[in-house]
XYZ file of C-alpha atoms in Angstrom:
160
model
C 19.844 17.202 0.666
C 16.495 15.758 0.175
C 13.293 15.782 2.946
C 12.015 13.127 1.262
C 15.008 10.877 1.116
C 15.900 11.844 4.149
C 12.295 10.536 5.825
C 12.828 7.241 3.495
C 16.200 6.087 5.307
C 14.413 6.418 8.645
C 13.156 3.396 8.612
C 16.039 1.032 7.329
C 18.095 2.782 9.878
C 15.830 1.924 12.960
C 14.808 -1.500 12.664
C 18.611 -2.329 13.955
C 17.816 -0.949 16.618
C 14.471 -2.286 17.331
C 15.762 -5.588 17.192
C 18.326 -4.780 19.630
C 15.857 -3.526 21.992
C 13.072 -5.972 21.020
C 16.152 -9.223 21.735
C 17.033 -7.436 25.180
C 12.938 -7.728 25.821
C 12.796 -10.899 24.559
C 15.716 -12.033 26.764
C 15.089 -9.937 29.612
C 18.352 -8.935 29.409
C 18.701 -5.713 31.069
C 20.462 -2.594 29.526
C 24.294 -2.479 29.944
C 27.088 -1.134 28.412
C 27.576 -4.125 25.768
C 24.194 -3.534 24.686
C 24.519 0.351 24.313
C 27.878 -0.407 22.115
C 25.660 -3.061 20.124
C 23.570 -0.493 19.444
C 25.705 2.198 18.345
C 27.529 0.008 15.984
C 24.109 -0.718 14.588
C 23.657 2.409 13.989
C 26.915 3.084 11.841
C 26.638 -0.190 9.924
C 23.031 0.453 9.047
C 23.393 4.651 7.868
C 26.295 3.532 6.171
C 24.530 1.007 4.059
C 21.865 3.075 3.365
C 23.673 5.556 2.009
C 25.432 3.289 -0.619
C 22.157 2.196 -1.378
C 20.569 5.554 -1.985
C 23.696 6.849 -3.561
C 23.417 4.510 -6.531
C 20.133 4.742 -6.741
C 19.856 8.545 -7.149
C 22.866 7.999 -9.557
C 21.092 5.774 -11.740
C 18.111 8.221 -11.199
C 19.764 11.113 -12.437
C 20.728 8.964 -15.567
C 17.649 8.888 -16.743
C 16.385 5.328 -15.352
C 12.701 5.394 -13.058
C 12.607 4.144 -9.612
C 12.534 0.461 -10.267
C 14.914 0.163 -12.697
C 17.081 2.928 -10.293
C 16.250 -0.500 -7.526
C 17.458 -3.351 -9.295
C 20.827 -0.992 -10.913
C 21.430 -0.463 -7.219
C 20.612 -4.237 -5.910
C 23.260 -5.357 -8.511
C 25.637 -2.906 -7.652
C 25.679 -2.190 -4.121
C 23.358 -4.665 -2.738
C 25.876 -7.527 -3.460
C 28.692 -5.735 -1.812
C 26.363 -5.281 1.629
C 25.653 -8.601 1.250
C 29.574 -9.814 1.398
C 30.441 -6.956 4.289
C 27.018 -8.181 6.076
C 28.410 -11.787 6.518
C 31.504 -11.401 6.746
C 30.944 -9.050 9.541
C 27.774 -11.000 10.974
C 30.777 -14.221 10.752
C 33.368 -12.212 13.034
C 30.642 -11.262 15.461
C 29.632 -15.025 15.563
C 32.992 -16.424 16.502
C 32.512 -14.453 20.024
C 29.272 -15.876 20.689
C 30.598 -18.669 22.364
C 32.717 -16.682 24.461
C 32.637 -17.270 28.439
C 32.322 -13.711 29.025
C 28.398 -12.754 29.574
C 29.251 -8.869 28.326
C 31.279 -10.158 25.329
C 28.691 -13.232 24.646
C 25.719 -10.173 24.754
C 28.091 -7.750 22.608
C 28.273 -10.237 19.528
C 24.848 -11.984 19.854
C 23.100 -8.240 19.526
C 25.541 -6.856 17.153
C 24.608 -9.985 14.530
C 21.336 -9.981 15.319
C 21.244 -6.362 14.154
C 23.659 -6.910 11.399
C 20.860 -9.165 9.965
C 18.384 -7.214 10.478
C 20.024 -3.543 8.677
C 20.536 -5.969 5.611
C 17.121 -6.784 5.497
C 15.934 -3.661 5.628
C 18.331 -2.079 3.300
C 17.852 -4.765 0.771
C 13.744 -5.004 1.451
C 12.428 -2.357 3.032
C 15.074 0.935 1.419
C 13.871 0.026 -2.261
C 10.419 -0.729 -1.522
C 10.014 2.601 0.313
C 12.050 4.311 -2.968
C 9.914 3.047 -5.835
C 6.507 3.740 -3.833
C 7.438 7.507 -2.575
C 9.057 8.718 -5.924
C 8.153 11.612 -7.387
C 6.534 10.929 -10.725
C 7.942 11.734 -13.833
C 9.493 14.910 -14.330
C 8.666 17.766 -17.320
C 11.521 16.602 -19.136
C 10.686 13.283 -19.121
C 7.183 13.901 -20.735
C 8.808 16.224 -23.141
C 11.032 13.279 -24.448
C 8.481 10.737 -24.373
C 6.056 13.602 -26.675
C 9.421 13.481 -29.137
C 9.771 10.721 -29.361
C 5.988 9.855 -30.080
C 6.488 12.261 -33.060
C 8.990 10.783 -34.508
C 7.072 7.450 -34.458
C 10.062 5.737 -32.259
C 8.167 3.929 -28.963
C 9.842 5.131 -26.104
C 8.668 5.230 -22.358
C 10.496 8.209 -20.308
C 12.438 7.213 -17.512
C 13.363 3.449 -19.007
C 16.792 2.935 -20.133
């Protein structure tokens, strides 16, 4: 529901298929129908990490915590679990590398290649892009952290 996040998870979501493209130029491979279905798996496996990723992280938002810390709750969380799903999917692709068929040998090569890739940018690129276009703190936030200077307690807003 957000622009903003919205224009964030562009990027993590088309490197993928960059790669895709960019190993087909590489290769001068031509376009075929393997490469097409590489790419449209890329693009499932790569939205649907990056919305685990930004789901925890606006949950952890939400509770209070600031971008950063809203990063490393959501690299502990989720970023493990993409991590497992990445290689064990990146490991079934790799098992039909060395098949004899050229479309099926294409298929697998491009799909791990952009496996690799959506991690990376999910785990480097996502958070980076989070913590440096986040709003700053909010009203309330600035009202707690003027309470809490009051009351002589040291508090930032926005840490937990």
């Amino acid at each position: 529901r957000s622009i903003r996040i919205g224009l964030v998870s562009v990027l993590p979501n088309v490197l993928p298929l960059l790669a895709i493209v960019a190993t087909l130029a590489v290769t001068n491979t031509p376009m075929q129908v393997s490469a097409a279905l590489a790419l449209c798996l890329a693009i499932g496996v790569a939205t649907d990490d990056t919305v685990h990723f930004i789901t925890r992280f606006q949950q952890s938002c939400s509770g209070g915590a600031n971008a950063a810390r809203a990063c490393l709750v959501s690299y502990r969380t989720v970023g493990r679990t993409l991590l497992l799903t990445t290689v064990v999917l990146a490991c079934g692709f790799a098992t039909m590398i060395w098949s004899p068929s050229p479309a099926i040998y294409l298929f697998s090569t491009l799909t791990c290649v952009s496996l690799i890739v959506a991690l990376i940018g999910d785990l480097l690129f996502l958070p980076a892009l989070l913590v440096l276009l986040n709003p700053p703190a909010t009203k309330r936030s600035f009202i707690r952290f003027a309470v809490d200077v009051r009351s002589a307690r040291p508090h930032l807003a926005g840490t937990v």
